[in-house]
Amino acid sequence: MRADLELISDWIAPNSRVLDLGCGNGDLLDHLAEHKNTTGYGLEIDADNINLCIERGIPVLEQDIDAGLENFDLQSFDVVVMAHALQQFRRPDLLLDEMLRIGKEAIITFPNFGHWRNRIHLGVKGHMPVSEFLPYNWYDTPNIHFCTFSDFRDLCQQKDLKVLRWAAVDGQLRNHWWTRMMPNLFSETAIFHVSR
Amino acid sequence: MPDTIPADSVGLVTPQVAQFDDPLTLSCGQTLPNYQLVYETYGELNADASNAILICHALSGNHHAAGYHTMEDRKPGWWDSAIGPGKPIDTNTFFVISLNNLGGCNGSTGPTTINPATGKAWGAAFPFVTVEDWVESQARLADRFGIKTFAAIVGGSLGGMQALEWSVRYPDRLKAAAIIASAPKLSTQNIAFNEVARQSIRRDPAFFDGHYLDNESVPENGLGLARMLGHITYLSDDSMGNKFGRQMRHDEYQYNYEIEFEVESYLRYQGEAFSRRFDANTYMLMTKALDYFDPAARERGDLAKVLKQAQCEFLLVSFTTDWRFSPARSEEIVDALIRSGKHVTYTKIDSIEGHDAFLFPIPRYMAALRGFLGRIAKRLPPKETV
């Protein structure tokens, strides 16, 4: 399992009801159900991922997150998770509001666009960054709303959200003293655990 | 006709009849003192009777879901693409039961069978039957086999409604429900279509208020018309367009009411073929069973509250071009299941076939069914090896 998912699962209390937005092949929900006795659902639109989830017995719902989440009731989940997908949606800010309407808490992970390698790509080479972790060209990328670690922290502040925990990890999704010290420069993936 | 039976077919099957002499009181208040159900089975029931799957049929379906009755059959059963050894409903693993519902016209007690009280065919006197009544009669059939709990109950359209009803009426008698291209109740438009179908039958002079059998008559025109209308609603605009477009019989307009466009010929053929194989009173009863189904009404429209009792896992499947039971209708069930905290999986399959898509072996759809039932199969006791 991806190391960021490992980290997230450490932050989720046993027996929680979890909604995983963009659940992929269901790794996180599977891990959580097994180790934390959680219940809940994954939302996904990729056909292959949906079938993988079905084969694994993960309750997956084919639903386009951009089309709205009105079918989920107010505060009906303990945690709403979105791993590596926030930057792909039309209005990440409104989505964050929705996540905290549906869930008591939200956990979000996203690629930190402020990472030093991205800065070199853009600042020195003058090109949009393309890397192993972000392997797209500017014109075909699903990532339409990049932000940096600091941008997201500012958004939380603006929205008056409580940041319960955060983590900043490198390309191998490991925690280091330098990613912790200067997350906006050294982390490739940022992880936030927030509530109202 | 198959020259040889395909390896993934259940092969030649013979319908069976179960006679029930315990009276069955129906939702309408009438009681059937005794009745028969005709059914087929595929695969083998395991020692603890835990591997049974019940197939619930839709409006015009019957017990012949898979395989062939004779080597002369032109086509296999109506869901042969999904049921068989190695198919999504795998008869190597599961014991599959498919029956003709009460009120049907394919052998189970219904308008075309003899009413013991009069010695004549029931005809229009056959009582109204509901989805709830069907579930009751299906449960009694399960008892005959010693099946306490179904591994799964599967149905499309009206069949999905039966699976849904099972999940709340007998929550401990099924592990899983697959509800395909279905709805928690009919929409106003659905009921309206059904009413036009019924009126076209009732206004046929050959219908004789439903007593056509006594009058040695068949309301072919009315039933054919009902089917033509129904058929349009089972297809999508695109699928009809792809199949027929504006293809014409002749190079030039004829300025008459004979068949000019190929779609007219197709619909007339569908109507005629159907009116030869189906019974008008049964068609009327089935459309009413659809209209009456509304489990949420038991809790003032709160479907989630009704579904609280359910214990099984659910698979919901809808099809993008289905406008008879659109994806939004399946999603009503999904949302209610989420609200009641149930284990539910939902997939919306891209397809061109409209409502009829549930009968087609669309790869993604078949994979979902296979994956879902495969999980259920893993929990069965290991097969005894002889």
XYZ file of C-alpha atoms in Angstrom:
582
model
C 0.000 0.000 0.000
C 1.132 3.567 -0.711
C 2.898 5.095 2.252
C 0.541 8.112 2.336
C -2.382 5.738 2.727
C -0.518 4.034 5.589
C -0.144 7.406 7.251
C -3.795 8.274 6.748
C -4.939 5.015 8.247
C -2.940 5.786 11.394
C -5.030 8.905 11.783
C -8.400 7.206 11.512
C -10.059 5.987 14.709
C -11.242 2.384 14.943
C -14.867 1.704 13.910
C -15.106 4.961 11.973
C -17.536 5.434 9.120
C -15.362 6.509 6.209
C -16.142 8.005 2.804
C -13.208 7.776 0.394
C -13.555 10.193 -2.518
C -11.670 8.782 -5.477
C -10.974 5.435 -3.825
C -8.995 3.944 -6.729
C -8.547 0.193 -6.381
C -9.845 0.315 -2.819
C -6.484 -0.146 -1.034
C -7.241 2.324 1.737
C -10.767 1.111 2.492
C -9.591 -2.480 2.412
C -6.757 -1.722 4.831
C -9.041 0.294 7.102
C -11.744 -2.352 7.163
C -9.213 -4.996 8.085
C -7.155 -3.074 10.653
C -9.586 -0.495 11.979
C -12.909 -2.235 11.532
C -14.250 0.731 9.613
C -17.335 0.808 7.389
C -18.157 3.135 4.543
C -17.903 3.617 0.822
C -15.538 4.585 -1.930
C -16.495 6.852 -4.814
C -14.861 6.125 -8.140
C -15.521 6.621 -11.852
C -12.744 4.557 -13.396
C -14.230 1.308 -14.729
C -11.185 -0.860 -14.018
C -10.878 0.439 -10.482
C -14.589 -0.110 -9.872
C -14.315 -3.721 -10.923
C -11.239 -4.227 -8.754
C -13.196 -2.877 -5.785
C -16.134 -5.168 -6.553
C -13.839 -8.192 -6.726
C -12.348 -7.229 -3.373
C -15.771 -6.715 -1.834
C -15.258 -3.004 -1.241
C -18.509 -1.041 -1.345
C -17.805 1.227 -4.284
C -20.221 3.728 -5.783
C -19.880 4.947 -9.334
C -20.405 8.648 -8.864
C -18.841 11.729 -10.420
C -17.654 13.911 -7.549
C -17.691 17.035 -9.743
C -21.422 16.506 -10.286
C -22.027 17.022 -6.558
C -22.313 15.093 -3.327
C -25.806 16.203 -2.314
C -26.893 12.601 -1.874
C -24.751 12.355 1.248
C -26.350 13.644 4.435
C -24.994 16.263 6.791
C -22.360 14.836 9.161
C -23.162 11.292 8.115
C -19.521 10.099 8.121
C -16.765 10.292 10.710
C -14.077 10.976 8.130
C -14.128 11.934 4.466
C -10.860 11.143 2.722
C -9.515 12.436 -0.544
C -6.105 11.093 -1.517
C -4.286 12.681 -4.421
C -7.374 13.930 -6.165
C -8.282 17.389 -4.808
C -6.319 19.165 -7.550
C -8.364 17.355 -10.198
C -11.706 18.930 -9.356
C -13.376 22.041 -10.673
C -13.647 23.822 -7.321
C -11.388 22.299 -4.657
C -12.455 24.983 -2.166
C -16.146 24.127 -2.449
C -15.313 20.437 -2.367
C -13.486 20.960 0.905
C -16.664 22.580 2.274
C -18.677 19.604 1.072
C -16.269 17.150 2.679
C -16.727 18.869 6.019
C -20.493 19.052 5.583
C -20.655 15.287 5.058
C -17.887 14.308 7.467
C -16.942 15.398 10.946
C -13.337 15.386 9.782
C -11.561 15.378 6.446
C -8.188 14.051 5.366
C -6.703 15.407 2.170
C -3.479 14.512 0.427
C -2.168 16.362 -2.624
C 1.063 16.847 -4.557
C 2.905 19.926 -3.274
C 3.535 22.147 -6.267
C 5.998 24.172 -4.204
C 8.514 21.312 -4.089
C 11.992 22.521 -5.026
C 12.145 20.358 -8.155
C 8.955 21.952 -9.475
C 10.425 25.365 -8.725
C 13.509 24.537 -10.763
C 11.398 23.281 -13.648
C 9.373 26.451 -13.727
C 11.810 29.015 -12.309
C 14.999 27.974 -14.064
C 13.993 25.855 -17.047
C 10.792 27.816 -17.666
C 8.661 24.716 -18.174
C 5.722 23.193 -16.346
C 7.083 20.381 -14.187
C 6.873 16.822 -15.453
C 8.120 14.126 -13.115
C 7.648 10.508 -12.229
C 5.073 11.575 -9.700
C 3.329 14.066 -12.015
C 3.834 12.429 -15.372
C 1.542 14.684 -17.438
C 1.963 17.480 -19.937
C 0.229 20.757 -19.180
C -2.400 20.088 -21.852
C -3.386 16.542 -20.891
C -3.044 16.671 -17.139
C -6.065 15.823 -15.007
C -4.503 18.103 -12.384
C -6.211 21.405 -13.098
C -5.827 23.126 -9.718
C -2.319 22.697 -8.427
C -1.460 24.277 -5.127
C 1.440 24.357 -2.738
C 1.609 23.190 0.842
C 1.370 26.831 1.944
C -1.558 27.613 -0.365
C -3.612 24.862 1.163
C -2.686 25.876 4.714
C -3.819 29.417 3.848
C -7.112 28.105 2.471
C -7.729 26.256 5.731
C -7.016 29.443 7.607
C -9.359 31.497 5.423
C -12.082 28.943 5.968
C -11.353 28.923 9.675
C -10.708 25.182 9.671
C -8.846 23.401 12.409
C -5.746 21.599 11.163
C -5.722 18.600 13.489
C -2.556 17.123 12.007
C -0.416 17.493 8.967
C 2.423 15.610 7.371
C 4.852 16.407 4.601
C 6.574 13.535 2.846
C 9.071 13.001 0.064
C 8.738 11.180 -3.250
C 8.968 7.839 -1.485
C 6.282 9.156 0.861
C 8.649 9.125 3.824
C 8.769 11.634 6.610
C 12.138 13.393 7.160
C 13.308 16.168 9.426
C 13.822 18.389 6.403
C 10.339 17.753 4.948
C 8.972 18.501 8.381
C 11.093 21.640 8.802
C 10.421 23.178 5.390
C 7.383 21.352 4.039
C 6.642 23.851 1.293
C 10.081 23.351 -0.233
C 10.902 19.723 0.467
C 7.668 17.756 0.545
C 6.320 16.131 -2.588
C 3.070 15.106 -0.961
C 1.202 17.105 1.654
C -1.305 15.489 3.992
C -3.815 17.471 6.036
C -6.290 16.316 8.649
C -8.872 19.032 9.213
C -12.185 19.712 10.912
C -14.533 22.664 11.418
C -30.946 -24.521 -33.131
C -27.655 -25.583 -31.618
C -25.878 -28.358 -33.531
C -23.977 -29.078 -30.380
C -24.562 -27.575 -26.973
C -21.894 -24.916 -26.264
C -19.459 -25.845 -23.473
C -20.541 -22.856 -21.363
C -24.234 -23.710 -21.627
C -26.240 -25.430 -18.914
C -27.318 -27.760 -21.742
C -30.709 -29.382 -22.129
C -33.064 -28.554 -19.301
C -36.531 -29.765 -18.387
C -38.974 -27.504 -16.558
C -40.299 -28.898 -13.276
C -43.590 -28.260 -11.527
C -44.093 -27.727 -7.800
C -47.614 -28.132 -6.445
C -48.572 -26.126 -3.358
C -51.659 -27.007 -1.350
C -51.211 -24.524 1.497
C -53.534 -21.620 0.708
C -51.777 -18.366 -0.183
C -53.489 -15.153 0.823
C -52.602 -12.416 -1.621
C -52.142 -8.684 -1.071
C -55.481 -8.043 -2.781
C -57.255 -10.046 -0.060
C -58.118 -13.078 -2.180
C -56.770 -16.510 -1.339
C -55.423 -19.070 -3.757
C -56.379 -22.428 -2.189
C -53.627 -24.158 -4.136
C -51.311 -23.334 -6.988
C -48.450 -24.564 -9.115
C -45.119 -22.995 -9.890
C -43.110 -24.078 -12.895
C -39.365 -23.688 -12.559
C -35.988 -24.776 -13.865
C -32.763 -25.366 -11.981
C -29.173 -25.279 -13.159
C -26.146 -26.567 -11.264
C -26.191 -28.602 -8.071
C -27.379 -27.716 -4.609
C -24.591 -28.248 -2.062
C -24.897 -30.244 1.153
C -25.946 -27.358 3.409
C -28.100 -25.719 0.698
C -26.056 -22.536 0.898
C -25.174 -22.072 -2.780
C -28.585 -21.252 -4.244
C -29.267 -18.246 -6.427
C -32.811 -17.212 -7.234
C -33.439 -15.521 -10.583
C -36.467 -13.218 -10.629
C -37.895 -12.446 -14.033
C -39.183 -9.192 -15.465
C -42.510 -8.268 -17.070
C -42.564 -10.769 -19.906
C -39.946 -13.227 -18.671
C -40.423 -16.783 -17.501
C -38.691 -19.731 -15.870
C -36.630 -20.608 -18.940
C -33.585 -18.480 -18.167
C -30.796 -20.666 -19.532
C -30.056 -23.668 -21.714
C -32.259 -25.385 -24.268
C -35.420 -27.449 -23.973
C -34.713 -29.418 -27.144
C -32.001 -29.587 -29.755
C -34.504 -27.921 -32.081
C -34.745 -24.719 -30.002
C -33.918 -21.658 -32.036
C -32.670 -19.724 -29.021
C -31.563 -20.550 -25.469
C -33.267 -19.178 -22.319
C -33.643 -15.411 -21.884
C -30.550 -14.904 -19.705
C -28.322 -17.607 -21.128
C -25.549 -15.043 -21.613
C -25.184 -14.710 -17.834
C -26.029 -18.179 -16.500
C -23.910 -21.278 -17.133
C -20.655 -23.018 -16.285
C -17.954 -20.338 -16.093
C -20.434 -17.507 -16.733
C -21.017 -14.671 -14.229
C -23.800 -16.673 -12.561
C -21.561 -19.711 -12.505
C -23.395 -23.023 -12.370
C -20.146 -24.790 -11.447
C -20.450 -23.003 -8.122
C -24.076 -22.076 -7.693
C -27.413 -23.841 -7.798
C -29.682 -21.568 -9.808
C -33.479 -21.559 -9.542
C -35.590 -19.697 -12.063
C -39.368 -19.786 -11.885
C -42.388 -18.472 -13.693
C -44.178 -16.137 -11.296
C -47.759 -16.571 -10.157
C -50.106 -15.010 -12.656
C -47.716 -15.837 -15.491
C -48.621 -17.629 -18.665
C -45.810 -20.136 -19.009
C -47.046 -22.913 -16.767
C -47.390 -21.428 -13.284
C -50.899 -20.871 -11.997
C -52.315 -17.856 -13.773
C -55.075 -16.604 -16.061
C -54.504 -19.373 -18.623
C -54.593 -22.268 -16.142
C -57.727 -23.997 -14.894
C -59.532 -22.548 -11.895
C -60.449 -25.643 -9.846
C -63.599 -23.911 -8.576
C -65.090 -23.549 -12.048
C -63.242 -26.100 -14.119
C -62.529 -23.360 -16.653
C -59.498 -21.156 -17.277
C -59.172 -18.361 -14.722
C -58.998 -15.649 -17.371
C -59.978 -12.227 -16.039
C -61.048 -13.798 -12.737
C -57.458 -14.468 -11.709
C -56.717 -12.329 -8.656
C -54.319 -9.402 -8.748
C -50.814 -10.398 -7.693
C -48.076 -8.168 -6.304
C -44.318 -8.296 -5.911
C -44.922 -9.162 -2.255
C -47.083 -12.145 -3.255
C -44.381 -13.357 -5.602
C -41.769 -13.191 -2.867
C -44.061 -15.237 -0.601
C -44.543 -17.886 -3.253
C -40.806 -17.915 -4.039
C -40.022 -18.404 -0.346
C -42.281 -21.454 -0.302
C -40.501 -22.812 -3.353
C -37.182 -22.300 -1.527
C -38.563 -24.259 1.438
C -39.192 -27.201 -0.870
C -35.468 -27.351 -1.581
C -34.530 -26.874 2.063
C -32.954 -23.537 1.163
C -32.984 -21.429 4.318
C -30.757 -18.717 2.903
C -30.072 -17.829 -0.704
C -26.476 -17.034 -1.601
C -27.971 -14.353 -3.824
C -31.208 -13.181 -5.371
C -30.803 -11.574 -8.759
C -33.242 -9.688 -10.940
C -33.506 -7.025 -13.605
C -36.301 -4.463 -13.923
C -39.432 -5.915 -12.261
C -37.138 -8.786 -11.192
C -34.985 -6.263 -9.318
C -38.063 -5.159 -7.397
C -38.529 -8.748 -6.227
C -34.900 -8.912 -5.067
C -35.404 -5.607 -3.224
C -38.579 -6.888 -1.574
C -36.815 -10.084 -0.514
C -34.128 -8.046 1.231
C -36.644 -6.457 3.598
C -39.313 -9.147 3.823
C -36.922 -12.021 4.557
C -33.693 -10.249 5.532
C -32.116 -13.415 6.935
C -32.896 -15.505 3.881
C -30.405 -13.970 1.461
C -26.717 -13.052 1.607
C -26.769 -10.833 -1.426
C -29.142 -9.016 -3.750
C -28.279 -7.906 -7.274
C -30.806 -5.304 -8.398
C -30.345 -4.411 -12.045
C -31.973 -1.619 -14.079
C -34.686 -1.321 -11.485
C -36.500 1.282 -9.388
C -37.940 1.572 -5.878
C -41.340 2.373 -7.408
C -42.726 3.441 -10.759
C -42.671 7.060 -11.784
C -45.832 8.795 -12.967
C -44.589 8.423 -16.530
C -44.004 4.675 -16.027
C -47.568 4.226 -14.747
C -48.858 6.302 -17.644
C -47.127 4.034 -20.176
C -48.590 0.990 -18.431
C -52.061 2.501 -18.585
C -51.812 3.083 -22.337
C -50.689 -0.544 -22.727
C -53.669 -1.757 -20.695
C -56.129 0.456 -22.529
C -54.944 -0.802 -25.883
C -55.661 -4.344 -24.682
C -58.990 -3.550 -23.048
C -60.277 -1.621 -26.046
C -59.606 -4.506 -28.382
C -63.090 -5.991 -29.124
C -61.457 -9.424 -29.021
C -60.596 -8.912 -25.337
C -64.167 -9.477 -24.089
C -63.365 -7.879 -20.724
C -60.680 -10.485 -20.242
C -62.957 -13.448 -21.028
C -61.515 -14.009 -24.475
C -60.634 -17.658 -23.775
C -64.318 -18.447 -23.163
C -65.101 -16.671 -26.405
C -62.373 -18.505 -28.304
C -60.825 -15.227 -29.168
C -57.363 -13.644 -28.744
C -56.904 -9.872 -28.367
C -53.910 -9.919 -30.670
C -54.252 -6.344 -31.809
C -54.465 -4.894 -28.335
C -51.659 -6.996 -26.901
C -49.522 -6.350 -29.976
C -50.058 -2.619 -29.643
C -49.199 -2.745 -25.934
C -45.993 -4.547 -26.773
C -45.084 -2.097 -29.536
C -45.401 0.763 -27.088
C -43.498 -1.146 -24.402
C -40.800 -2.106 -26.828
C -40.095 1.515 -27.731
C -39.598 2.313 -24.068
C -37.155 -0.577 -23.640
C -34.866 0.730 -26.376
C -32.941 3.955 -26.599
C -33.312 6.553 -29.314
C -29.731 5.808 -30.375
C -30.165 2.047 -30.521
C -33.277 2.364 -32.698
C -31.526 4.982 -34.790
C -28.489 2.764 -35.310
C -30.614 -0.225 -36.192
C -33.101 1.413 -38.552
C -32.426 5.094 -39.030
C -34.903 6.249 -41.670
C -34.412 3.131 -43.781
C -37.287 2.744 -46.212
C -39.012 -0.189 -47.865
C -39.265 1.641 -51.191
C -37.133 4.243 -52.899
C -39.930 6.789 -52.840
C -42.700 7.764 -50.435
C -45.850 5.772 -51.097
C -48.289 8.198 -49.461
C -50.200 5.400 -47.718
C -50.312 3.691 -44.301
C -48.551 0.493 -45.259
C -45.055 -0.132 -44.002
C -42.726 2.504 -45.379
C -40.057 2.820 -42.707
C -38.243 -0.301 -41.562
C -38.837 0.577 -37.914
C -42.569 0.208 -38.567
C -42.055 -3.295 -39.850
C -39.865 -4.172 -36.885
C -42.394 -2.921 -34.346
C -45.291 -4.696 -36.032
C -43.282 -7.907 -36.064
C -42.422 -7.511 -32.375
C -46.067 -6.874 -31.523
C -47.355 -9.826 -33.521
C -44.758 -12.281 -32.265
C -45.425 -11.241 -28.693
C -49.204 -11.489 -28.971
C -48.788 -15.073 -30.157
C -46.608 -16.144 -27.246
C -48.003 -14.118 -24.338
C -51.327 -13.880 -22.577
C -53.142 -10.539 -22.437
C -54.518 -11.034 -18.918
C -51.050 -11.877 -17.653
C -49.694 -8.740 -19.299
C -52.368 -6.682 -17.553
C -51.567 -8.296 -14.185
C -47.816 -7.781 -14.561
C -48.223 -4.093 -15.358
C -50.408 -3.685 -12.280
C -47.834 -5.476 -10.113
C -45.310 -2.914 -11.344
C -47.659 -0.007 -10.589
C -48.448 -1.213 -7.067
C -44.851 -1.789 -5.933
C -43.804 0.907 -3.478
C -42.073 -0.459 -0.362
C -41.259 3.040 0.918
C -44.994 3.660 1.374
C -44.801 1.397 4.441
C -42.756 4.119 6.134
C -44.430 7.207 4.679
C -42.097 7.356 1.728
C -38.906 6.815 3.716
C -37.139 4.080 1.762
C -34.049 4.209 3.979
C -36.203 3.356 6.985
C -37.697 0.364 5.182
C -34.242 -0.816 4.128
C -32.936 -0.647 7.714
C -34.101 -4.245 8.123
C -32.020 -5.521 5.220
C -28.954 -7.582 6.112
C -27.600 -8.629 2.727
C -24.984 -7.030 0.523
C -26.344 -5.147 -2.450
C -25.195 -4.682 -6.003
C -27.052 -2.045 -7.982
C -26.498 -1.693 -11.716
C -27.970 0.892 -14.067
C -27.455 1.679 -17.741
C -26.776 5.131 -19.127
C -29.345 5.054 -21.943
C -32.111 3.402 -19.921
C -34.941 5.928 -19.740
C -37.623 3.484 -18.630
C -35.764 2.886 -15.335
C -33.061 5.518 -15.580
C -29.844 5.518 -13.520
C -31.434 8.137 -11.253
C -34.036 5.542 -10.223
C -31.362 3.023 -9.220
C -29.579 5.816 -7.396
C -32.689 6.397 -5.277
C -32.214 2.870 -3.962
C -28.449 3.383 -3.587
C -28.909 6.609 -1.620
C -31.463 4.992 0.672
C -29.044 2.118 1.279
C -26.248 4.573 2.105
C -28.574 6.357 4.519
C -29.375 3.105 6.234
C -25.682 2.197 6.358
C -25.887 -0.917 4.183
C -23.146 -2.624 2.216
C -23.881 -1.416 -1.307
C -21.958 -1.297 -4.544
C -23.258 0.674 -7.475
C -22.136 0.830 -11.057
C -23.568 2.752 -13.992
C -22.776 0.973 -17.231
C -22.256 2.808 -20.503
C -24.516 1.133 -23.005
C -26.574 1.978 -26.025
C -29.331 -0.607 -25.564
C -31.636 1.366 -23.256
C -33.589 -0.594 -20.625
C -32.998 -3.823 -22.559
C -29.278 -3.520 -21.767
C -29.810 -5.667 -18.675
C -30.323 -8.657 -20.983
C -27.107 -8.060 -22.955
C -23.692 -9.473 -22.015
C -22.012 -6.047 -21.813
C -18.451 -6.792 -20.635
C -18.320 -4.263 -17.770
C -21.742 -5.307 -16.540
C -20.877 -9.002 -16.688
C -17.579 -8.332 -14.891
C -19.425 -6.520 -12.095
C -21.894 -9.360 -11.672
C -19.081 -11.911 -11.802
C -16.989 -9.986 -9.265
C -19.919 -9.518 -6.898
C -21.048 -13.146 -7.006
C -17.427 -14.333 -6.928
C -17.085 -12.726 -3.478
C -20.210 -14.541 -2.325
C -18.852 -17.830 -3.752
C -15.658 -17.483 -1.705
C -17.666 -17.623 1.498
C -19.372 -20.901 0.590
C -18.141 -24.056 2.284
C -15.472 -25.797 0.205
C -16.810 -28.156 -2.425
C -16.676 -31.799 -1.418
C -14.298 -33.709 -3.614
C -15.344 -37.241 -4.301
